[in-house]
XYZ file of N, CA and C in Angstrom:
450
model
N 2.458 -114.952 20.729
C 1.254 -114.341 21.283
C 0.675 -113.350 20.267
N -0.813 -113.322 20.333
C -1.356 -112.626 19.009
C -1.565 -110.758 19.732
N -1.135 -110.743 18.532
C -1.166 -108.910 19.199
C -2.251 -108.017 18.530
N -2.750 -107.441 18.989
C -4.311 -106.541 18.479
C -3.963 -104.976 18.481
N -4.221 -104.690 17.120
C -3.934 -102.952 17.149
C -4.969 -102.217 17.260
N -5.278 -101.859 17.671
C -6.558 -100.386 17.871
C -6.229 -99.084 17.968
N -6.893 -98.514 17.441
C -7.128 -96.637 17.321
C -8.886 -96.207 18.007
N -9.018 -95.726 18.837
C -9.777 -95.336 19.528
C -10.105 -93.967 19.276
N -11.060 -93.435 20.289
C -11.247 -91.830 20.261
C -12.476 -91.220 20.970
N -12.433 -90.172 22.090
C -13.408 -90.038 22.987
C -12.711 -88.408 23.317
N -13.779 -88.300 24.634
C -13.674 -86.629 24.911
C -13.946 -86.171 26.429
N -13.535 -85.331 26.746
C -13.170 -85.088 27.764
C -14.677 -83.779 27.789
N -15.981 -83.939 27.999
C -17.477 -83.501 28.024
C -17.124 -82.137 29.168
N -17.125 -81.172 28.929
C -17.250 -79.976 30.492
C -18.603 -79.152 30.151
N -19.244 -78.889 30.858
C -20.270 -77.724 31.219
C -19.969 -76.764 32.079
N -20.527 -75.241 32.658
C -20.797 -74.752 33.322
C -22.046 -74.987 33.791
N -22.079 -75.468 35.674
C -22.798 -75.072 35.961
C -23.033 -73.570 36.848
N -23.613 -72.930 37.053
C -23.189 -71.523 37.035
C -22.120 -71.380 37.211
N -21.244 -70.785 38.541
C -20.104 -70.676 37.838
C -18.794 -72.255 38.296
N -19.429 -73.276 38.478
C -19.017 -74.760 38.203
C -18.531 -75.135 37.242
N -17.342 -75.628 37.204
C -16.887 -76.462 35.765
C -17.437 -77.783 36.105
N -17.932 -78.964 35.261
C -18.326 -79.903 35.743
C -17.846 -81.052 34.416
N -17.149 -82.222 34.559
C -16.531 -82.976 33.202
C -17.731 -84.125 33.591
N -17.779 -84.978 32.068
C -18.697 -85.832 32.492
C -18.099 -87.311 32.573
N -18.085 -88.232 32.887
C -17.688 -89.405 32.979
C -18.932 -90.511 33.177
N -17.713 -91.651 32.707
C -18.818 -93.225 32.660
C -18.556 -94.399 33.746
N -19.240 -94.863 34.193
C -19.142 -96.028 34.714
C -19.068 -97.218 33.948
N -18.168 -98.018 34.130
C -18.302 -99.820 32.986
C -17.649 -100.530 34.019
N -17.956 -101.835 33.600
C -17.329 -103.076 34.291
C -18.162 -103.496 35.583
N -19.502 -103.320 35.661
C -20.065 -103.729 36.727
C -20.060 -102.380 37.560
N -19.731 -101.182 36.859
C -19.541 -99.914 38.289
C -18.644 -99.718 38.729
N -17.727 -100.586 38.558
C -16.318 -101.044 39.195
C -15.135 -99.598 38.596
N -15.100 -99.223 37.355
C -14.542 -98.295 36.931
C -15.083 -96.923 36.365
N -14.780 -96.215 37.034
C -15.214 -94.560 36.257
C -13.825 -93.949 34.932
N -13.912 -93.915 34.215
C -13.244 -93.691 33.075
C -14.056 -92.488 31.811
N -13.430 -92.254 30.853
C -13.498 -91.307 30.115
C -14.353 -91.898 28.778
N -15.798 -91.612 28.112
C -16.245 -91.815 26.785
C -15.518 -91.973 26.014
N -14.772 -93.094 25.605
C -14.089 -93.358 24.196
C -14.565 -94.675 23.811
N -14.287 -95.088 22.247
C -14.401 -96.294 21.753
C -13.650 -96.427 20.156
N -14.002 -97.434 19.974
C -12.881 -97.133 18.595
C -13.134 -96.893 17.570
N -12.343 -96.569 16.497
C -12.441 -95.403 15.329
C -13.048 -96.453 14.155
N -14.003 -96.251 13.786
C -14.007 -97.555 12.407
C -13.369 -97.100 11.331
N -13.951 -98.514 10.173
C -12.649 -98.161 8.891
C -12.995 -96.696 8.252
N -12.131 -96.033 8.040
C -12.703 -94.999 7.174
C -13.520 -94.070 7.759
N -13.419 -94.173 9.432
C -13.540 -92.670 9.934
C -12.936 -91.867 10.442
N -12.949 -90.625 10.637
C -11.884 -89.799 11.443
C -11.900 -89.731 12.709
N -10.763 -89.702 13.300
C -11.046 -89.883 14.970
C -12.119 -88.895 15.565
N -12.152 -87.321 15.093
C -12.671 -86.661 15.511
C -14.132 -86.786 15.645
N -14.914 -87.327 14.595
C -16.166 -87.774 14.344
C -16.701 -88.998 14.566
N -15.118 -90.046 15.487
C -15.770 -91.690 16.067
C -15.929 -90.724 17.863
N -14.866 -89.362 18.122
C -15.038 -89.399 19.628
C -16.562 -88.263 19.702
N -16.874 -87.967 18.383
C -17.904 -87.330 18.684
C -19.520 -88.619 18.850
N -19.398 -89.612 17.635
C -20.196 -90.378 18.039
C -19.884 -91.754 19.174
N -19.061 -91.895 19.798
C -18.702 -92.401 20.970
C -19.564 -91.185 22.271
N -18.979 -90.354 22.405
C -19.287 -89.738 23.331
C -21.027 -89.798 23.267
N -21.947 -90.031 22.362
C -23.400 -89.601 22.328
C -23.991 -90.852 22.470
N -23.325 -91.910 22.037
C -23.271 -93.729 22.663
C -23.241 -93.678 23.826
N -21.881 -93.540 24.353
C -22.022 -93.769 26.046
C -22.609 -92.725 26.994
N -22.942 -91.429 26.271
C -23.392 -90.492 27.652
C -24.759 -90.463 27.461
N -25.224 -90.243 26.162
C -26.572 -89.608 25.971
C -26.128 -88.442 25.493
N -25.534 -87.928 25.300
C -25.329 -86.338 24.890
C -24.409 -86.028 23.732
N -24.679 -84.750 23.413
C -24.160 -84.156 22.045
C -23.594 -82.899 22.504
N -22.290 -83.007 21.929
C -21.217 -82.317 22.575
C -20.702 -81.547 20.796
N -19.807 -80.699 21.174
C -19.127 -80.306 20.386
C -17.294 -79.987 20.328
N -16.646 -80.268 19.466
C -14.997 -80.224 19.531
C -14.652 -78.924 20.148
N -13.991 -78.274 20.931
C -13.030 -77.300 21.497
C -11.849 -77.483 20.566
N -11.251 -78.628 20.848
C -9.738 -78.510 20.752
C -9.487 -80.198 20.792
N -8.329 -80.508 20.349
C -7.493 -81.788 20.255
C -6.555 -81.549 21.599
N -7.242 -82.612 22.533
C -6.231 -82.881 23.677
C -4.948 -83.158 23.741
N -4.704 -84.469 23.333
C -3.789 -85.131 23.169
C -4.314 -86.779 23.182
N -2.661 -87.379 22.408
C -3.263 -88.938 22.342
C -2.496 -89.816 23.458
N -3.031 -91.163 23.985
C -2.416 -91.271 24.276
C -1.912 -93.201 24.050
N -1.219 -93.611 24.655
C -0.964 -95.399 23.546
C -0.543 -95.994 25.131
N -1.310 -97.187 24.934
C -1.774 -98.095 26.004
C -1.346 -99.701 25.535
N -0.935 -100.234 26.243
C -0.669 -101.816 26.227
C -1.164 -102.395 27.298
N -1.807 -103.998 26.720
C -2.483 -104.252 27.812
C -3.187 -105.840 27.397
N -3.153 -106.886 28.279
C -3.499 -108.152 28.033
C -4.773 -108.158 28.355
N -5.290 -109.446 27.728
C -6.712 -109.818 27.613
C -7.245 -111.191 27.294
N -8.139 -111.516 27.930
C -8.422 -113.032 28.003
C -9.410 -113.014 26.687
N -9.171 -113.641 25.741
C -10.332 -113.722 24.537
C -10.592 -115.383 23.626
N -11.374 -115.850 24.608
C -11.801 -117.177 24.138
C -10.921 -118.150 24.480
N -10.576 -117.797 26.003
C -9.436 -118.791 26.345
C -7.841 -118.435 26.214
N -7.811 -117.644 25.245
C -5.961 -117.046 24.872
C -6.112 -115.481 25.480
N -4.821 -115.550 26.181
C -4.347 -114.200 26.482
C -3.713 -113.620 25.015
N -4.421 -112.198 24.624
C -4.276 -111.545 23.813
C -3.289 -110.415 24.462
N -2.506 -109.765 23.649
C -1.883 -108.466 23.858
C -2.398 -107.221 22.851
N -2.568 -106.266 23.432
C -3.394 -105.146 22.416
C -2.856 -103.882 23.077
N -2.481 -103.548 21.529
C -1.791 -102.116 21.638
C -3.151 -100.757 20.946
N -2.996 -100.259 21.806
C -4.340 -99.115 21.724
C -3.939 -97.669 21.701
N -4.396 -97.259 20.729
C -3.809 -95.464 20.714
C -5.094 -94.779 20.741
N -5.411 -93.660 21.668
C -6.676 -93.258 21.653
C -6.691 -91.607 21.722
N -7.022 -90.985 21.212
C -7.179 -89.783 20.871
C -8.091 -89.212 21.745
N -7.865 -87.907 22.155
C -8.876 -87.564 22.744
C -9.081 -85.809 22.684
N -10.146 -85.126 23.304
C -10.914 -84.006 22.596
C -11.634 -83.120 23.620
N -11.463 -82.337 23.817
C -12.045 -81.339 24.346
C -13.236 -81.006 24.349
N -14.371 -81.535 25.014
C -15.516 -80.901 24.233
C -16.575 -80.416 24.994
N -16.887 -79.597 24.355
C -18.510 -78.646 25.350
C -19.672 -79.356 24.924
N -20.155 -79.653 26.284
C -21.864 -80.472 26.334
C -22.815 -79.503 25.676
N -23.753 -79.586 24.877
C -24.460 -79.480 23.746
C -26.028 -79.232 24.390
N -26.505 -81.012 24.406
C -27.595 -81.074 24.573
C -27.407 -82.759 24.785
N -28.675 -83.358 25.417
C -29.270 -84.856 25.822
C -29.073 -84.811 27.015
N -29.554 -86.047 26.830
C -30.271 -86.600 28.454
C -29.425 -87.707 28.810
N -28.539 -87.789 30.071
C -27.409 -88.975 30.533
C -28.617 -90.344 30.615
N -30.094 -90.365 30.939
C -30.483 -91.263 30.343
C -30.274 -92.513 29.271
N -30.096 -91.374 28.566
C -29.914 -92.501 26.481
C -28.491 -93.021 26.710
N -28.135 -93.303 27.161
C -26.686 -93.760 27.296
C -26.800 -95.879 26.842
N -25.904 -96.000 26.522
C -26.270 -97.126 25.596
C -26.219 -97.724 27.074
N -25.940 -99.366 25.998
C -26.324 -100.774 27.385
C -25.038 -101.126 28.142
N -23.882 -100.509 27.175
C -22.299 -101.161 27.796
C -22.090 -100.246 29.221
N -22.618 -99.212 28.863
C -22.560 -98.155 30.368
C -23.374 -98.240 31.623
N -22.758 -98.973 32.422
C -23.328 -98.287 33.590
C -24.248 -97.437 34.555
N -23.142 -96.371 34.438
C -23.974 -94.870 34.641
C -22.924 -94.175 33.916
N -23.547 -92.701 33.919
C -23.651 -91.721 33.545
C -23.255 -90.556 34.472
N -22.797 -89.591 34.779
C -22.646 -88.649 35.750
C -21.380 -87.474 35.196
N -22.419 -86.335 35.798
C -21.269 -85.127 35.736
C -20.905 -85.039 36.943
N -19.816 -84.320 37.631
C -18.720 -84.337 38.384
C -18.368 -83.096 38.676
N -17.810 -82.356 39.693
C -16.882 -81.241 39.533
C -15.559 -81.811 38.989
N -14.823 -80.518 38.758
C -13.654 -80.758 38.323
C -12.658 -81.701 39.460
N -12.467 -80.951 40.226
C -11.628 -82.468 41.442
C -12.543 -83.191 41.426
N -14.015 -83.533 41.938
C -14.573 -84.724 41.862
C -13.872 -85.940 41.393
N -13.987 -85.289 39.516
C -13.750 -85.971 38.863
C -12.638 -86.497 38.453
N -11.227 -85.463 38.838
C -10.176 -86.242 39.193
C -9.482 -87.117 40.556
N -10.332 -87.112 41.264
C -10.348 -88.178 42.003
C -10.989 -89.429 42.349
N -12.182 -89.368 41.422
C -13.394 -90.729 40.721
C -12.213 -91.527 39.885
N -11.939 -90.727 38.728
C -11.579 -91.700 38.043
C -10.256 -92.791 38.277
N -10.757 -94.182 37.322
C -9.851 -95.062 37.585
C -8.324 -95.243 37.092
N -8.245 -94.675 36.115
C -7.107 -94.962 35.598
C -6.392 -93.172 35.539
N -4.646 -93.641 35.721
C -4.081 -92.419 35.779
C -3.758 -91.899 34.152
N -4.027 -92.772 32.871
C -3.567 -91.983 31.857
C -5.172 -90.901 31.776
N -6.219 -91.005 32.101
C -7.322 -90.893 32.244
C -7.113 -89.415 33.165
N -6.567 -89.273 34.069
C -6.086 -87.975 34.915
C -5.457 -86.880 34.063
N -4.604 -87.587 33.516
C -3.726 -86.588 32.670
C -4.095 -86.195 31.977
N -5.169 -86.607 30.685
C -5.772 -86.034 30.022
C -6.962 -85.345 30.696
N -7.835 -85.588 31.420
C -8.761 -84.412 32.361
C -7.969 -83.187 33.052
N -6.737 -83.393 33.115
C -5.557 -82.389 33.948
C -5.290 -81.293 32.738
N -5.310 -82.039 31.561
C -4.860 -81.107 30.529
C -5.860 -80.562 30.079
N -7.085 -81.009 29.671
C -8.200 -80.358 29.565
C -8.791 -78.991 30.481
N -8.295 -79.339 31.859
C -8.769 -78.443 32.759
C -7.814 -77.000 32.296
N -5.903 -77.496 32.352
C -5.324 -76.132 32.274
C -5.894 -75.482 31.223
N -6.219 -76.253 29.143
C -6.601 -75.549 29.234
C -7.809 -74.424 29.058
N -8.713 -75.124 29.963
C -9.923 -74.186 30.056
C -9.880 -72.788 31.311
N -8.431 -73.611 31.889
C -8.407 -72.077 32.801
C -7.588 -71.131 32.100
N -6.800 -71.411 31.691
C -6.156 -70.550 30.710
C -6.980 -69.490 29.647
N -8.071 -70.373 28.986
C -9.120 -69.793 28.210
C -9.765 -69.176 28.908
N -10.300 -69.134 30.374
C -10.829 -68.578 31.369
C -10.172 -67.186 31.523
N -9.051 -67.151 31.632
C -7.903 -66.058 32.013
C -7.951 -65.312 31.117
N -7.881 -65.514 29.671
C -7.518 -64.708 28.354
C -9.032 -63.797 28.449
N -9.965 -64.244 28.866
C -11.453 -63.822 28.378
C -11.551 -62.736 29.882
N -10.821 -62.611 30.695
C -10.770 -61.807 32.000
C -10.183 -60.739 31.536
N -8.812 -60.619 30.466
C -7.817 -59.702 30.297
C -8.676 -59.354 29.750
């Protein structure tokens, strides 16, 4: 069986709305799944700068790095021209504060577009490695929340 390697990379989008945390997320697959802006890294780029132009592909918006989340590595079959493929995927992901754009411009592979509250949005989304990294993102922006109180 033919096996497919990928390196990916996307971001975990938060705003304030007043005093709202709000993450942003995508719809793909017909609507069917809410999941996190990532896509994959091309030759000869750095992850940090494929999840920054991933994220402005699928949302419409321009965000900026916080911090390196964490990565995380996925296995997973796939029908491609008749053969079940196996593909191993490592995807990086990023902390990042919404900028500027319009969830409009969001390319053609997306769906929709939408910001979320923080539970909202961990209970929208589809997949649980997808939780964990929005879980970690959240502690730590409360944490950063806390330090800026002391």
């Amino acid at each position: 069986m033919k096996t497919v390697f990928e390196i990916s990379a996307g971001g975990v989008v938060f705003r304030k709305s007043g005093e709202r945390l709000q993450i942003l997320l995508i719809s793909v697959k017909e609507g069917k799944i809410w999941t996190l802006p990532k896509g994959l890294v091309e030759k000869g780029e750095r992850p940090e700068k494929a999840a920054l132009r991933e994220v402005k592909e699928e949302t419409g918006v321009t965000a900026k790095i916080v911090k390196f989340i964490d990565k995380i590595d996925l296995w997973f079959y796939q029908e491609e021209n008749g053969e079940r493929v196996r593909h191993h995927k490592i995807v990086y992901y990023y902390l990042m504060e919404y900028e500027s754009g319009s969830l409009e411009d969001h390319d053609f592979e997306v769906v929709d577009v939408k910001w979320f509250e923080a539970e909202g949005a961990l209970s929208i989304l589809s997949y649980q490695k997808d939780r964990e990294i929005v879980k970690k993102a959240l502690e730590f922006l409360g944490e950063r929340q806390n330090a800026r109180k002391s």
